[in-house]
Amino acid sequence: MPFYGGSELANVYDDALEKGFGLVASNIAEPNIMMGLMEGAARKNSDLLLQLSGGASTFAGNEDPVDGLKAMGAYIDTIADQYDIGVFLNMDHQTDLEFIEAQMDLEIPSSIMIDASHEPFEENVARSKEVVEMKEEKGADVLIEAELGQIKGVEDEIESEEAFYTDPEQAVEFVDRTGCDLLAISVGTQHGVAKGKDLELRPDLAADIRQALRDHGLDTPLVLHGSSGVQPDQLQRMLQHGICKVNKDTRYQYEYTRTAYDLYSEDPTNIVPPEGVDADRDTFFNDTDWSPNKDVFDPRVAGRNIRERIADVHAELTEVSGTAGQSRYA
Ligand code: G3H
């Protein structure tokens, strides 16, 4: 099934608000994680929301983010056709208006996050509003996510040493003035390697934000960033308060590298010569009897393991976040 635009994604968020589940927005930078995610989501009959950050687009495009989006967009579109679920793409933590405009013109993503959360309130409102107006002028079928508050930690090129929790009344003013479709809030999660046991999570604050918005007639889906370390019970508590999108990146990055590491460390001599053997890779080991093992070093071996592991991890996450069995587009 081809991947879908903003209108279809908005339908998924309507379901999410009604039924209390949250799409696990999963970051990718290359094809193996993407394919693992599709397999895991399809196994559980869950729609899938992929994410590409600015840095990931630049990486995938050999330093050109527009090329990265085109390349990954074509890849996602082609592989999504193999599955009977809805597949969506969010452009995560975008800051560059020129790149955002190109994203809308290419009509690839289903949603775009403008991240001006590090700016003072008025500047955040102005930049976020500019992106909403850009979408309206172009008639682009894309949802706009904006963020209020600041999440601690490092995500892609964005780093925050301090957290600023989102204020409910300010959230109302922000959504009202910007017209954003989704609101990312800061309620105690952290970007990067953070353990659930160390987080000062504030589901009560998420509830207050949700209530304040509803009191003003705003049914805006909320977004939780920095969810890699958040434990299942913590996540489920958050999902009770209008959080419909849960962002994970670091978890998949770790699973990718750990899976390759486990394979290569089972017997390192499949890759590198044993102690005492002086083998020269520039001659492709012409000067020794030792040879590396192609059954292990062929990148497709680690690649397949990575896809399987990511599929298992994501399948489990669809159970935790409640999207398992909920595909609207199956
Ligand atoms: O937008 C992406 C995230 O908020 C991911 O955070 O790397 O801590 O999972 P994470």
mmCIF file of C-alpha atoms and ligand atoms in Angstrom:
data_model
loop_
_atom_site.group_PDB
_atom_site.id
_atom_site.type_symbol
_atom_site.label_atom_id
_atom_site.label_comp_id
_atom_site.label_asym_id
_atom_site.label_seq_id
_atom_site.Cartn_x
_atom_site.Cartn_y
_atom_site.Cartn_z
ATOM 1 C CA MET A 1 0.000 0.000 0.000
ATOM 2 C CA PRO A 2 1.545 3.405 -0.889
ATOM 3 C CA PHE A 3 2.285 5.606 2.021
ATOM 4 C CA TYR A 4 -0.210 8.284 2.860
ATOM 5 C CA GLY A 5 -0.547 12.010 3.352
ATOM 6 C CA GLY A 6 -1.742 14.282 6.129
ATOM 7 C CA SER A 7 -5.496 13.710 5.738
ATOM 8 C CA GLU A 8 -5.172 9.964 6.240
ATOM 9 C CA LEU A 9 -2.783 10.500 9.145
ATOM 10 C CA ALA A 10 -5.277 12.898 10.755
ATOM 11 C CA ASN A 11 -7.815 10.038 10.674
ATOM 12 C CA VAL A 12 -5.378 7.831 12.591
ATOM 13 C CA TYR A 13 -4.959 10.556 15.234
ATOM 14 C CA ASP A 14 -8.754 10.869 15.516
ATOM 15 C CA ASP A 15 -8.887 7.131 16.251
ATOM 16 C CA ALA A 16 -5.988 7.482 18.665
ATOM 17 C CA LEU A 17 -7.726 10.244 20.633
ATOM 18 C CA GLU A 18 -10.931 8.258 20.754
ATOM 19 C CA LYS A 19 -9.385 4.930 21.711
ATOM 20 C CA GLY A 20 -6.423 6.153 23.777
ATOM 21 C CA PHE A 21 -3.541 4.703 21.760
ATOM 22 C CA GLY A 22 -0.338 6.365 20.554
ATOM 23 C CA LEU A 23 1.511 5.856 17.276
ATOM 24 C CA VAL A 24 5.159 5.044 17.943
ATOM 25 C CA ALA A 25 6.904 7.550 15.658
ATOM 26 C CA SER A 26 10.074 5.711 14.736
ATOM 27 C CA ASN A 27 13.197 7.422 13.415
ATOM 28 C CA ILE A 28 15.149 6.019 10.503
ATOM 29 C CA ALA A 29 18.317 7.072 8.680
ATOM 30 C CA GLU A 30 18.853 4.057 6.441
ATOM 31 C CA PRO A 31 16.867 1.147 4.986
ATOM 32 C CA ASN A 32 17.438 -1.736 7.448
ATOM 33 C CA ILE A 33 15.690 -0.076 10.388
ATOM 34 C CA MET A 34 12.909 1.057 8.030
ATOM 35 C CA MET A 35 12.331 -2.480 6.757
ATOM 36 C CA GLY A 36 12.394 -3.948 10.260
ATOM 37 C CA LEU A 37 9.800 -1.400 11.361
ATOM 38 C CA MET A 38 7.484 -2.237 8.449
ATOM 39 C CA GLU A 39 7.728 -5.944 9.199
ATOM 40 C CA GLY A 40 7.075 -5.420 12.926
ATOM 41 C CA ALA A 41 4.096 -3.101 12.336
ATOM 42 C CA ALA A 42 2.563 -5.375 9.678
ATOM 43 C CA ARG A 43 2.947 -8.410 11.946
ATOM 44 C CA LYS A 44 0.789 -6.635 14.516
ATOM 45 C CA ASN A 45 -1.662 -5.048 12.087
ATOM 46 C CA SER A 46 -0.615 -1.573 13.208
ATOM 47 C CA ASP A 47 -0.230 1.510 11.036
ATOM 48 C CA LEU A 48 3.324 2.807 10.967
ATOM 49 C CA LEU A 49 4.719 6.305 11.380
ATOM 50 C CA LEU A 50 8.335 6.678 10.281
ATOM 51 C CA GLN A 51 10.404 9.790 10.953
ATOM 52 C CA LEU A 52 13.331 11.451 9.210
ATOM 53 C CA SER A 53 15.223 14.193 11.008
ATOM 54 C CA GLY A 54 17.229 16.884 9.213
ATOM 55 C CA GLY A 55 20.461 15.075 10.053
ATOM 56 C CA ALA A 56 19.095 11.737 8.852
ATOM 57 C CA SER A 57 17.946 13.310 5.566
ATOM 58 C CA THR A 58 21.395 14.822 5.103
ATOM 59 C CA PHE A 59 23.046 11.478 5.868
ATOM 60 C CA ALA A 60 20.784 9.541 3.502
ATOM 61 C CA GLY A 61 21.345 12.121 0.755
ATOM 62 C CA ASN A 62 25.144 12.106 0.842
ATOM 63 C CA GLU A 63 25.094 15.563 2.515
ATOM 64 C CA ASP A 64 22.095 16.840 0.536
ATOM 65 C CA PRO A 65 18.916 16.670 2.679
ATOM 66 C CA VAL A 66 16.556 17.115 -0.281
ATOM 67 C CA ASP A 67 18.195 14.193 -2.082
ATOM 68 C CA GLY A 68 18.009 12.216 1.169
ATOM 69 C CA LEU A 69 14.279 12.826 1.433
ATOM 70 C CA LYS A 70 13.741 11.881 -2.218
ATOM 71 C CA ALA A 71 15.820 8.700 -1.873
ATOM 72 C CA MET A 72 14.267 7.565 1.403
ATOM 73 C CA GLY A 73 10.805 8.613 0.201
ATOM 74 C CA ALA A 74 11.114 6.399 -2.885
ATOM 75 C CA TYR A 75 12.476 3.537 -0.791
ATOM 76 C CA ILE A 76 9.655 3.793 1.757
ATOM 77 C CA ASP A 77 7.018 4.082 -0.967
ATOM 78 C CA THR A 78 8.310 0.980 -2.767
ATOM 79 C CA ILE A 79 8.605 -1.234 0.318
ATOM 80 C CA ALA A 80 5.318 0.029 1.821
ATOM 81 C CA ASP A 81 3.601 -1.401 -1.273
ATOM 82 C CA GLN A 82 4.495 -4.887 -0.013
ATOM 83 C CA TYR A 83 2.425 -4.457 3.155
ATOM 84 C CA ASP A 84 -1.248 -4.071 4.011
ATOM 85 C CA ILE A 85 -0.927 -1.298 6.580
ATOM 86 C CA GLY A 86 -0.908 2.476 6.377
ATOM 87 C CA VAL A 87 2.608 3.914 6.319
ATOM 88 C CA PHE A 88 3.297 7.581 7.093
ATOM 89 C CA LEU A 89 6.370 9.794 7.228
ATOM 90 C CA ASN A 90 6.977 12.643 9.656
ATOM 91 C CA MET A 91 9.845 15.099 9.150
ATOM 92 C CA ASP A 92 11.220 15.335 12.664
ATOM 93 C CA HIS A 93 12.780 18.414 14.373
ATOM 94 C CA GLN A 94 12.890 20.638 11.305
ATOM 95 C CA THR A 95 14.387 24.095 11.671
ATOM 96 C CA ASP A 96 15.242 25.149 8.102
ATOM 97 C CA LEU A 97 12.329 26.865 6.335
ATOM 98 C CA GLU A 98 13.832 26.370 2.900
ATOM 99 C CA PHE A 99 14.048 22.610 3.449
ATOM 100 C CA ILE A 100 10.500 22.580 4.872
ATOM 101 C CA GLU A 101 9.251 24.320 1.724
ATOM 102 C CA ALA A 102 11.001 21.706 -0.440
ATOM 103 C CA GLN A 103 9.337 18.944 1.616
ATOM 104 C CA MET A 104 5.903 20.403 0.903
ATOM 105 C CA ASP A 105 6.686 20.908 -2.794
ATOM 106 C CA LEU A 106 7.869 17.308 -3.130
ATOM 107 C CA GLU A 107 4.633 16.106 -1.468
ATOM 108 C CA ILE A 108 6.474 13.264 0.249
ATOM 109 C CA PRO A 109 5.900 13.613 4.009
ATOM 110 C CA SER A 110 2.591 13.152 5.794
ATOM 111 C CA SER A 111 3.574 15.570 8.559
ATOM 112 C CA ILE A 112 6.320 18.049 9.401
ATOM 113 C CA MET A 113 7.556 19.135 12.800
ATOM 114 C CA ILE A 114 8.763 22.710 13.025
ATOM 115 C CA ASP A 115 11.034 22.869 16.055
ATOM 116 C CA ALA A 116 11.495 26.395 17.340
ATOM 117 C CA SER A 117 11.090 25.306 20.967
ATOM 118 C CA HIS A 118 14.557 26.613 21.835
ATOM 119 C CA GLU A 119 13.435 30.143 20.883
ATOM 120 C CA PRO A 120 11.605 32.604 23.160
ATOM 121 C CA PHE A 121 7.807 32.161 23.125
ATOM 122 C CA GLU A 122 7.005 34.919 20.615
ATOM 123 C CA GLU A 123 9.660 33.720 18.158
ATOM 124 C CA ASN A 124 8.466 30.124 18.548
ATOM 125 C CA VAL A 125 4.909 31.271 17.768
ATOM 126 C CA ALA A 126 6.082 33.290 14.750
ATOM 127 C CA ARG A 127 8.159 30.495 13.193
ATOM 128 C CA SER A 128 5.590 27.787 13.840
ATOM 129 C CA LYS A 129 2.835 29.984 12.406
ATOM 130 C CA GLU A 130 4.918 30.692 9.325
ATOM 131 C CA VAL A 131 5.084 26.954 8.576
ATOM 132 C CA VAL A 132 1.324 26.540 9.122
ATOM 133 C CA GLU A 133 0.697 29.474 6.750
ATOM 134 C CA MET A 134 3.109 28.008 4.201
ATOM 135 C CA LYS A 135 1.138 24.772 4.247
ATOM 136 C CA GLU A 136 -2.137 26.655 3.826
ATOM 137 C CA GLU A 137 -0.848 28.784 0.949
ATOM 138 C CA LYS A 138 0.393 25.706 -0.882
ATOM 139 C CA GLY A 139 -2.669 23.631 -0.003
ATOM 140 C CA ALA A 140 -0.215 20.911 1.080
ATOM 141 C CA ASP A 141 -1.697 17.679 2.448
ATOM 142 C CA VAL A 142 0.559 17.649 5.458
ATOM 143 C CA LEU A 143 0.026 18.010 9.214
ATOM 144 C CA ILE A 144 2.175 20.458 11.167
ATOM 145 C CA GLU A 145 3.585 19.583 14.577
ATOM 146 C CA ALA A 146 5.088 22.331 16.726
ATOM 147 C CA GLU A 147 6.709 22.171 20.160
ATOM 148 C CA LEU A 148 6.299 24.203 23.326
ATOM 149 C CA GLY A 149 8.613 23.637 26.274
ATOM 150 C CA GLN A 150 12.061 22.145 26.122
ATOM 151 C CA ILE A 151 13.225 18.543 26.451
ATOM 152 C CA LYS A 152 16.613 17.823 27.941
ATOM 153 C CA GLY A 153 19.247 15.828 26.038
ATOM 154 C CA VAL A 154 20.621 15.455 22.523
ATOM 155 C CA GLU A 155 18.518 14.627 19.470
ATOM 156 C CA ASP A 156 20.213 14.776 16.116
ATOM 157 C CA GLU A 157 21.655 18.315 15.837
ATOM 158 C CA ILE A 158 19.567 19.722 18.694
ATOM 159 C CA GLU A 159 20.930 19.786 22.226
ATOM 160 C CA SER A 160 19.341 21.083 25.430
ATOM 161 C CA GLU A 161 21.042 21.077 28.780
ATOM 162 C CA GLU A 162 17.917 22.045 30.646
ATOM 163 C CA ALA A 163 14.272 21.019 30.575
ATOM 164 C CA PHE A 164 11.430 23.540 30.599
ATOM 165 C CA TYR A 165 8.074 21.969 31.277
ATOM 166 C CA THR A 166 5.149 23.083 29.119
ATOM 167 C CA ASP A 167 2.737 25.494 30.749
ATOM 168 C CA PRO A 168 -0.947 24.544 30.106
ATOM 169 C CA GLU A 169 -2.275 28.085 29.609
ATOM 170 C CA GLN A 170 0.643 28.964 27.344
ATOM 171 C CA ALA A 171 -0.062 25.773 25.381
ATOM 172 C CA VAL A 172 -3.592 27.006 24.676
ATOM 173 C CA GLU A 173 -2.299 30.377 23.482
ATOM 174 C CA PHE A 174 0.384 28.661 21.379
ATOM 175 C CA VAL A 175 -2.009 26.291 19.598
ATOM 176 C CA ASP A 176 -4.565 29.040 19.143
ATOM 177 C CA ARG A 177 -2.077 31.484 17.622
ATOM 178 C CA THR A 178 -0.062 29.052 15.495
ATOM 179 C CA GLY A 179 -2.879 26.794 14.256
ATOM 180 C CA CYS A 180 -0.578 23.762 14.559
ATOM 181 C CA ASP A 181 -2.180 20.331 14.110
ATOM 182 C CA LEU A 182 -0.123 18.539 16.797
ATOM 183 C CA LEU A 183 1.580 19.855 19.899
ATOM 184 C CA ALA A 184 4.798 18.379 21.295
ATOM 185 C CA ILE A 185 4.985 18.945 25.044
ATOM 186 C CA SER A 186 7.710 18.714 27.646
ATOM 187 C CA VAL A 187 6.564 16.592 30.587
ATOM 188 C CA GLY A 188 9.787 15.058 31.876
ATOM 189 C CA THR A 189 11.089 12.813 29.101
ATOM 190 C CA GLN A 190 14.644 13.218 27.803
ATOM 191 C CA HIS A 191 16.254 12.781 24.417
ATOM 192 C CA GLY A 192 19.006 10.175 24.099
ATOM 193 C CA VAL A 193 20.128 7.503 26.542
ATOM 194 C CA ALA A 194 17.869 8.165 29.534
ATOM 195 C CA LYS A 195 16.560 5.554 31.947
ATOM 196 C CA GLY A 196 12.890 5.489 32.885
ATOM 197 C CA LYS A 197 13.778 5.175 36.563
ATOM 198 C CA ASP A 198 15.644 8.502 36.479
ATOM 199 C CA LEU A 199 12.958 10.501 34.671
ATOM 200 C CA GLU A 200 10.721 12.939 36.508
ATOM 201 C CA LEU A 201 7.647 12.264 34.437
ATOM 202 C CA ARG A 202 4.592 14.465 34.849
ATOM 203 C CA PRO A 203 1.471 12.670 33.552
ATOM 204 C CA ASP A 204 -0.486 15.140 35.720
ATOM 205 C CA LEU A 205 0.909 17.987 33.624
ATOM 206 C CA ALA A 206 0.003 16.184 30.385
ATOM 207 C CA ALA A 207 -3.536 15.875 31.805
ATOM 208 C CA ASP A 208 -3.636 19.599 32.655
ATOM 209 C CA ILE A 209 -2.431 20.557 29.168
ATOM 210 C CA ARG A 210 -5.039 18.313 27.566
ATOM 211 C CA GLN A 211 -7.777 19.706 29.803
ATOM 212 C CA ALA A 212 -6.773 23.337 29.198
ATOM 213 C CA LEU A 213 -6.867 22.742 25.439
ATOM 214 C CA ARG A 214 -10.252 21.040 25.612
ATOM 215 C CA ASP A 215 -11.647 23.837 27.766
ATOM 216 C CA HIS A 216 -10.851 26.113 24.841
ATOM 217 C CA GLY A 217 -12.422 23.771 22.281
ATOM 218 C CA LEU A 218 -9.061 22.453 21.044
ATOM 219 C CA ASP A 219 -8.767 18.703 20.499
ATOM 220 C CA THR A 220 -5.102 18.851 19.506
ATOM 221 C CA PRO A 221 -3.232 15.518 19.648
ATOM 222 C CA LEU A 222 -0.187 15.738 21.932
ATOM 223 C CA VAL A 223 3.276 14.393 21.169
ATOM 224 C CA LEU A 224 5.806 12.871 23.543
ATOM 225 C CA HIS A 225 9.427 13.237 22.447
ATOM 226 C CA GLY A 226 12.418 11.464 23.974
ATOM 227 C CA SER A 227 10.602 8.223 24.708
ATOM 228 C CA SER A 228 13.394 5.670 24.281
ATOM 229 C CA GLY A 229 13.912 5.034 27.988
ATOM 230 C CA VAL A 230 10.278 5.439 29.028
ATOM 231 C CA GLN A 231 9.048 2.149 30.485
ATOM 232 C CA PRO A 232 5.783 0.472 29.355
ATOM 233 C CA ASP A 233 3.815 1.373 32.492
ATOM 234 C CA GLN A 234 5.078 4.980 32.347
ATOM 235 C CA LEU A 235 4.109 5.234 28.697
ATOM 236 C CA GLN A 236 0.649 3.835 29.254
ATOM 237 C CA ARG A 237 0.017 6.398 31.984
ATOM 238 C CA MET A 238 0.979 9.177 29.531
ATOM 239 C CA LEU A 239 -1.288 7.807 26.807
ATOM 240 C CA GLN A 240 -4.322 8.424 28.993
ATOM 241 C CA HIS A 241 -3.944 12.169 28.441
ATOM 242 C CA GLY A 242 -4.286 12.784 24.724
ATOM 243 C CA ILE A 243 -0.754 11.763 23.734
ATOM 244 C CA CYS A 244 -1.189 10.218 20.283
ATOM 245 C CA LYS A 245 2.404 10.200 19.027
ATOM 246 C CA VAL A 246 5.357 8.778 20.912
ATOM 247 C CA ASN A 247 8.802 9.448 19.422
ATOM 248 C CA LYS A 248 11.575 6.869 19.561
ATOM 249 C CA ASP A 249 14.975 7.100 17.959
ATOM 250 C CA THR A 250 17.806 6.191 20.360
ATOM 251 C CA ARG A 251 16.302 2.769 21.134
ATOM 252 C CA TYR A 252 16.482 1.695 17.491
ATOM 253 C CA GLN A 253 19.975 3.143 17.077
ATOM 254 C CA TYR A 254 21.163 1.017 19.972
ATOM 255 C CA GLU A 255 19.399 -2.117 18.712
ATOM 256 C CA TYR A 256 21.042 -1.667 15.304
ATOM 257 C CA THR A 257 24.581 -1.467 16.657
ATOM 258 C CA ARG A 258 24.091 -4.035 19.404
ATOM 259 C CA THR A 259 22.772 -6.588 16.914
ATOM 260 C CA ALA A 260 25.804 -6.155 14.645
ATOM 261 C CA TYR A 261 28.111 -6.189 17.666
ATOM 262 C CA ASP A 262 26.626 -9.462 18.940
ATOM 263 C CA LEU A 263 27.091 -11.088 15.550
ATOM 264 C CA TYR A 264 30.695 -9.963 15.103
ATOM 265 C CA SER A 265 31.746 -10.685 18.676
ATOM 266 C CA GLU A 266 30.488 -14.299 18.614
ATOM 267 C CA ASP A 267 33.797 -15.153 16.938
ATOM 268 C CA PRO A 268 35.870 -12.078 16.054
ATOM 269 C CA THR A 269 38.208 -14.228 13.915
ATOM 270 C CA ASN A 270 35.438 -14.346 11.317
ATOM 271 C CA ILE A 271 36.385 -10.739 10.675
ATOM 272 C CA VAL A 272 39.879 -10.052 12.005
ATOM 273 C CA PRO A 273 42.925 -12.340 12.034
ATOM 274 C CA PRO A 274 43.566 -14.282 15.273
ATOM 275 C CA GLU A 275 46.261 -13.095 17.710
ATOM 276 C CA GLY A 276 49.729 -13.480 16.235
ATOM 277 C CA VAL A 277 48.608 -13.691 12.607
ATOM 278 C CA ASP A 278 49.919 -10.727 10.727
ATOM 279 C CA ALA A 279 47.518 -10.497 7.815
ATOM 280 C CA ASP A 280 47.523 -7.502 5.514
ATOM 281 C CA ARG A 281 44.097 -6.358 4.351
ATOM 282 C CA ASP A 282 45.627 -4.285 1.550
ATOM 283 C CA THR A 283 46.616 -7.544 -0.168
ATOM 284 C CA PHE A 284 43.318 -9.124 0.901
ATOM 285 C CA PHE A 285 45.292 -11.506 3.173
ATOM 286 C CA ASN A 286 47.451 -12.879 0.359
ATOM 287 C CA ASP A 287 50.373 -13.395 2.772
ATOM 288 C CA THR A 288 48.642 -15.799 5.259
ATOM 289 C CA ASP A 289 46.550 -18.996 5.331
ATOM 290 C CA TRP A 290 43.838 -17.226 7.359
ATOM 291 C CA SER A 291 40.768 -15.838 5.562
ATOM 292 C CA PRO A 292 37.785 -13.865 6.852
ATOM 293 C CA ASN A 293 34.411 -15.638 6.795
ATOM 294 C CA LYS A 294 32.051 -14.317 4.139
ATOM 295 C CA ASP A 295 29.121 -16.109 5.806
ATOM 296 C CA VAL A 296 29.534 -13.548 8.590
ATOM 297 C CA PHE A 297 31.047 -10.412 7.069
ATOM 298 C CA ASP A 298 28.644 -10.069 4.145
ATOM 299 C CA PRO A 299 26.736 -6.944 5.306
ATOM 300 C CA ARG A 300 23.440 -8.624 4.435
ATOM 301 C CA VAL A 301 23.980 -11.080 7.319
ATOM 302 C CA ALA A 302 24.100 -8.323 9.954
ATOM 303 C CA GLY A 303 21.461 -6.410 7.964
ATOM 304 C CA ARG A 304 18.988 -9.297 8.161
ATOM 305 C CA ASN A 305 19.614 -9.746 11.881
ATOM 306 C CA ILE A 306 19.046 -6.017 12.384
ATOM 307 C CA ARG A 307 15.772 -6.092 10.450
ATOM 308 C CA GLU A 308 14.550 -9.050 12.527
ATOM 309 C CA ARG A 309 15.513 -7.471 15.826
ATOM 310 C CA ILE A 310 13.929 -4.110 14.955
ATOM 311 C CA ALA A 311 10.776 -5.954 13.819
ATOM 312 C CA ASP A 312 10.559 -7.730 17.197
ATOM 313 C CA VAL A 313 11.209 -4.535 19.156
ATOM 314 C CA HIS A 314 8.646 -2.536 17.199
ATOM 315 C CA ALA A 315 6.035 -5.321 17.330
ATOM 316 C CA GLU A 316 6.354 -5.305 21.120
ATOM 317 C CA LEU A 317 6.054 -1.502 21.187
ATOM 318 C CA THR A 318 2.779 -1.622 19.224
ATOM 319 C CA GLU A 319 1.359 -3.757 22.045
ATOM 320 C CA VAL A 320 2.568 -1.306 24.685
ATOM 321 C CA SER A 321 1.294 1.770 22.834
ATOM 322 C CA GLY A 322 -1.999 0.125 21.888
ATOM 323 C CA THR A 323 -1.712 0.379 18.076
ATOM 324 C CA ALA A 324 -1.547 -3.420 17.627
ATOM 325 C CA GLY A 325 -4.679 -4.581 15.796
ATOM 326 C CA GLN A 326 -5.775 -0.978 15.132
ATOM 327 C CA SER A 327 -4.647 -0.419 11.538
ATOM 328 C CA ARG A 328 -7.175 1.800 9.827
ATOM 329 C CA TYR A 329 -5.767 1.045 6.422
ATOM 330 C CA ALA A 330 -5.278 -2.738 6.507
HETATM 331 O O1 G3H B 1 12.018 13.099 17.792
HETATM 332 C C1 G3H B 1 12.654 12.149 18.192
HETATM 333 C C2 G3H B 1 12.704 11.800 19.562
HETATM 334 O O2 G3H B 1 12.128 12.615 20.430
HETATM 335 C C3 G3H B 1 13.452 10.619 19.938
HETATM 336 O O3 G3H B 1 13.932 10.619 21.238
HETATM 337 O O4 G3H B 1 16.055 9.430 20.803
HETATM 338 O O5 G3H B 1 15.173 9.725 23.098
HETATM 339 O O6 G3H B 1 14.057 8.196 21.524
HETATM 340 P P1 G3H B 1 14.844 9.410 21.707
#
